C-alpha positions as a Markdown table, in Angstrom:
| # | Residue | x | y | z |
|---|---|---|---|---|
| 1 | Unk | -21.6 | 0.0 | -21.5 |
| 2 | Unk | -18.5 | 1.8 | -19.1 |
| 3 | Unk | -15.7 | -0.9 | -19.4 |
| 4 | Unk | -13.8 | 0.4 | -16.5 |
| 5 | Unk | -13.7 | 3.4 | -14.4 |
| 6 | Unk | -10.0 | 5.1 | -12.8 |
| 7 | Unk | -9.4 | 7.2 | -10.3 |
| 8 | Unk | -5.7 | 9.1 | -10.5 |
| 9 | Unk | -3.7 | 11.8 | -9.1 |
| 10 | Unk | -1.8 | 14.3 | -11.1 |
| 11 | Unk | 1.3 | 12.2 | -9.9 |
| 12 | Unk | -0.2 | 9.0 | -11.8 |
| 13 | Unk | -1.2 | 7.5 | -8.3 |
| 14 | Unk | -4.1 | 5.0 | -8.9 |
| 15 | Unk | -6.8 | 6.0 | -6.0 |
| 16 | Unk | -9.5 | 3.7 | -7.3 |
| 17 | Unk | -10.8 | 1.3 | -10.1 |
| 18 | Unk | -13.7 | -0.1 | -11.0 |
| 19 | Unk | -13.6 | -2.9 | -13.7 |
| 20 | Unk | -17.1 | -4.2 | -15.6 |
| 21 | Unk | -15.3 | -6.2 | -18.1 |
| 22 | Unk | -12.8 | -9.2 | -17.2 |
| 23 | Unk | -9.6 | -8.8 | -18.0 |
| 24 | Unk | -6.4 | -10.9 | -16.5 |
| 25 | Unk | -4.5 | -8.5 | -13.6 |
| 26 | Unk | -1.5 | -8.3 | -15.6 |
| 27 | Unk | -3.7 | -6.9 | -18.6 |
| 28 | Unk | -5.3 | -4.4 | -16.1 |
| 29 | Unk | -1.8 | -2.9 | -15.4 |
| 30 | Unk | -1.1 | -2.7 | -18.4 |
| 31 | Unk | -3.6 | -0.8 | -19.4 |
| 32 | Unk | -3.9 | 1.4 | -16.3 |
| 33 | Unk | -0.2 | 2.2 | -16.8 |
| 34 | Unk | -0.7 | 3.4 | -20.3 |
| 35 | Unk | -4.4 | 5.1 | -20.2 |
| 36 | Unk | -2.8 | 7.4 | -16.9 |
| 37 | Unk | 0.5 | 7.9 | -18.4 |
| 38 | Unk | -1.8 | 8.9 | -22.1 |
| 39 | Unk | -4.3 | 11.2 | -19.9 |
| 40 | Unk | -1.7 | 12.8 | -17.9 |
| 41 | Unk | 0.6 | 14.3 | -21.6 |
| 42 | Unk | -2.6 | 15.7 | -22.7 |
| 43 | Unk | -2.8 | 19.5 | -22.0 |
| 44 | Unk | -5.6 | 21.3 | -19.9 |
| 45 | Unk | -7.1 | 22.9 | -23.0 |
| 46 | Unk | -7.7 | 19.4 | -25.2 |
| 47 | Unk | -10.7 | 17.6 | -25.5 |
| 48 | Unk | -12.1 | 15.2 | -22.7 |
| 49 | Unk | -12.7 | 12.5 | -25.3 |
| 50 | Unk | -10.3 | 10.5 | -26.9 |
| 51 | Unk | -10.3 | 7.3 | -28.6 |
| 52 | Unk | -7.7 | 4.8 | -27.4 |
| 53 | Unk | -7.2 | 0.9 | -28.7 |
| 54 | Unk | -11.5 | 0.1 | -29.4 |
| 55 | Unk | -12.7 | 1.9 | -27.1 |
| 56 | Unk | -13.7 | 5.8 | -26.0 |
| 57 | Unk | -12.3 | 7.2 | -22.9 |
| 58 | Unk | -14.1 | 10.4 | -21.2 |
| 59 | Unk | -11.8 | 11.7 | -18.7 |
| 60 | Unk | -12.5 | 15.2 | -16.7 |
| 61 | Unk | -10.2 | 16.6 | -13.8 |
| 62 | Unk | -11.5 | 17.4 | -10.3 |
| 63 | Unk | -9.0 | 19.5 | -8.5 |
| 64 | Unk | -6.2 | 16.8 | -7.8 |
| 65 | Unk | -8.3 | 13.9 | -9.1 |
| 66 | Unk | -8.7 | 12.7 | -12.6 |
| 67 | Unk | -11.6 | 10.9 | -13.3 |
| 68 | Unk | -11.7 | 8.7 | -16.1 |
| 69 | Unk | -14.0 | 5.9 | -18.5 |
| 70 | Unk | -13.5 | 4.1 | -20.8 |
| 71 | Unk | -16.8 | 3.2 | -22.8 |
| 72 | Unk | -17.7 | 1.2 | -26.0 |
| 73 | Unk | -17.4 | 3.0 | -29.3 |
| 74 | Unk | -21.2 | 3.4 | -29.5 |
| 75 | Unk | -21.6 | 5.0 | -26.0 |
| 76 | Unk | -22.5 | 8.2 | -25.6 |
| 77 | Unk | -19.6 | 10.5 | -24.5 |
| 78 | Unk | -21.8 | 13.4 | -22.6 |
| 79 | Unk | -23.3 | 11.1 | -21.0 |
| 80 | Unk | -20.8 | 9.6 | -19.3 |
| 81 | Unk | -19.2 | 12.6 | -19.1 |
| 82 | Unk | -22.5 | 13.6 | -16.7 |
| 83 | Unk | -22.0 | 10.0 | -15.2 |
| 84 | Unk | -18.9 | 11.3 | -14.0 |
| 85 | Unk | -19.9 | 14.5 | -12.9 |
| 86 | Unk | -22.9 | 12.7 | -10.8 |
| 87 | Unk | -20.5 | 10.4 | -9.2 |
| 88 | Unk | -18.3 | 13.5 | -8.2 |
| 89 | Unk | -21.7 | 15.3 | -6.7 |
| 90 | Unk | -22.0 | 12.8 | -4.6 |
| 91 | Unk | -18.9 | 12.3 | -3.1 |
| 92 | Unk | -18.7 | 16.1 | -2.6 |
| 93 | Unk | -22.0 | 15.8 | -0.9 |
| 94 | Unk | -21.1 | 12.5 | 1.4 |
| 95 | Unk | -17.8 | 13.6 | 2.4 |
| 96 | Unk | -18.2 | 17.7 | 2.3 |
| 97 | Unk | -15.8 | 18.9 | -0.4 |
| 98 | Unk | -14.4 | 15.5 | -1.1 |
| 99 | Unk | -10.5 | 15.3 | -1.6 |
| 100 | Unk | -7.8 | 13.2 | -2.3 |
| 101 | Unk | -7.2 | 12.1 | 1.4 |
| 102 | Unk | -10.8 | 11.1 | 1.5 |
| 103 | Unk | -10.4 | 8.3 | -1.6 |
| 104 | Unk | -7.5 | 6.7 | 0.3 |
| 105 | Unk | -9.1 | 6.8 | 3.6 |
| 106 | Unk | -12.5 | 6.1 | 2.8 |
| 107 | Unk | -12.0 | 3.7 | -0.3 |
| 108 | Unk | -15.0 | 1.7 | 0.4 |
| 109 | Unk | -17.5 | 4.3 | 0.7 |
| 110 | Unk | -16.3 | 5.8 | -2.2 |
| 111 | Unk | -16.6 | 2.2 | -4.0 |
| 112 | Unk | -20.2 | 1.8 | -2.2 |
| 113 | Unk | -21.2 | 5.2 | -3.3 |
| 114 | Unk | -19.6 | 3.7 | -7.5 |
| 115 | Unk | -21.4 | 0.9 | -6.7 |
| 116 | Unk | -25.1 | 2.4 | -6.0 |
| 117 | Unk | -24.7 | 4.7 | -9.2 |
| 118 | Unk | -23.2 | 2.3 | -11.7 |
| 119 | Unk | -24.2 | -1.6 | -11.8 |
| 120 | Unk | -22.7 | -3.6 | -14.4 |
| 121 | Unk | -21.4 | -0.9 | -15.9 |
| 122 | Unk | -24.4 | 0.4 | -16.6 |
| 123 | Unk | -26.2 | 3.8 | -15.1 |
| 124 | Unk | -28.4 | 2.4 | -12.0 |
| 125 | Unk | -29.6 | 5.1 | -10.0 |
| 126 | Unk | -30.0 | 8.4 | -11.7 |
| 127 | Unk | -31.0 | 9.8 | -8.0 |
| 128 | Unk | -28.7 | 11.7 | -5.9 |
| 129 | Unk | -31.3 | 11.3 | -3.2 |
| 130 | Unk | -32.0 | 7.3 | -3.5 |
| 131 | Unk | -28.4 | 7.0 | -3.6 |
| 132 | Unk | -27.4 | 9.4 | -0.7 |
| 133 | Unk | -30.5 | 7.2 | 1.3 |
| 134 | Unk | -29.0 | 4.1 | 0.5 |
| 135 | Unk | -25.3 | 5.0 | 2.1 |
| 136 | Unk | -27.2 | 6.8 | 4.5 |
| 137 | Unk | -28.7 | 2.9 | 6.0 |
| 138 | Unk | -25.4 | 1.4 | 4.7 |
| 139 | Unk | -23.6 | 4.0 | 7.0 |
| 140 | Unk | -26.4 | 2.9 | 10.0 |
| 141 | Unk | -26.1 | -1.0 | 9.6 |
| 142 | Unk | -22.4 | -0.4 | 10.0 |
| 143 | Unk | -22.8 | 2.1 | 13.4 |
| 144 | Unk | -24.6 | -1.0 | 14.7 |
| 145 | Unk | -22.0 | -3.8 | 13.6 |
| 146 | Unk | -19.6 | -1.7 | 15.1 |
| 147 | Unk | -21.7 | -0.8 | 18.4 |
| 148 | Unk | -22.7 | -4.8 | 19.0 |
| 149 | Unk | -18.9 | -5.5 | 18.1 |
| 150 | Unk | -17.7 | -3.6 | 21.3 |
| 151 | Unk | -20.7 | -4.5 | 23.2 |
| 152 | Unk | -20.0 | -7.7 | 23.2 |
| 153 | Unk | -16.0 | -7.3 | 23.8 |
| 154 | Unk | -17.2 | -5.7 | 26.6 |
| 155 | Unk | -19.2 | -8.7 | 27.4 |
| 156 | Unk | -22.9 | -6.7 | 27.8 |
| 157 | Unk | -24.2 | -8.5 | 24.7 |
């Protein structure tokens, strides 16, 4: 089972995170500041697995992003390295070449689209289709918030 899933610049900038297991806030820090700062000394040519504390991480870089897990010890590491590499496929395909700026602008959807693919902490939706369909209504239930919203600033509703 994914523990917890970070999103971070190159700089060490958190973009997103994803927690599955409780932990107290200050423990989250803690550990955020630490995994980023341990991710970010290791060179481009090392290994995408490493064990840290009790459990695995599987990190991979995606142009300025840094994507990273961390997993229990009896997880497989490919496969959450292709969990990874799914989630990434479907931002690229939602946003069109998906980039920094479109984390920080578009947190939720990017936390919508985490959401569809992982539950629990667990693989979901294996799909890029179902999931892509289901941000696709999510994206049309919001049009039509936003549409009534005006409408009935407007006073016509």
């Amino acid at each position: 089972m994914m523990q917890f899933m970070l999103l971070f610049s190159r700089q060490g900038k958190l973009r997103l995170q994803k927690w599955y297991v409780a932990h107290p806030d200050k423990l989250k820090k803690k550990i955020t500041r630490e995994l980023i700062t341990t991710v970010l000394a290791r060179k481009p040519k090392m290994c995408s697995f490493l064990e840290w504390k009790d459990v695995k991480v599987v990190y991979k870089r995606y142009a300025s992003l840094y994507f990273c897990c961390a997993m229990e010890q009896e997880d497989n590491e490919l496969l959450t390295l292709e969990l990874i590499h799914r989630y990434v496929e479907l931002l690229d395909k939602y946003f069109g070449s998906v980039c920094e700026l479109d984390i920080i602008f578009n947190f939720e959807k990017a936390y919508f689209i985490l959401d569809e693919l992982v539950l629990g902490g667990e693989l979901q939706e294996t799909s890029k289709k179902n999931v892509l369909k289901a941000i696709a209504a999510q994206d049309l239930l919001q049009e039509d918030e936003t549409v009534d919203a005006a409408l009935r600033e407007v006073g016509l509703l």
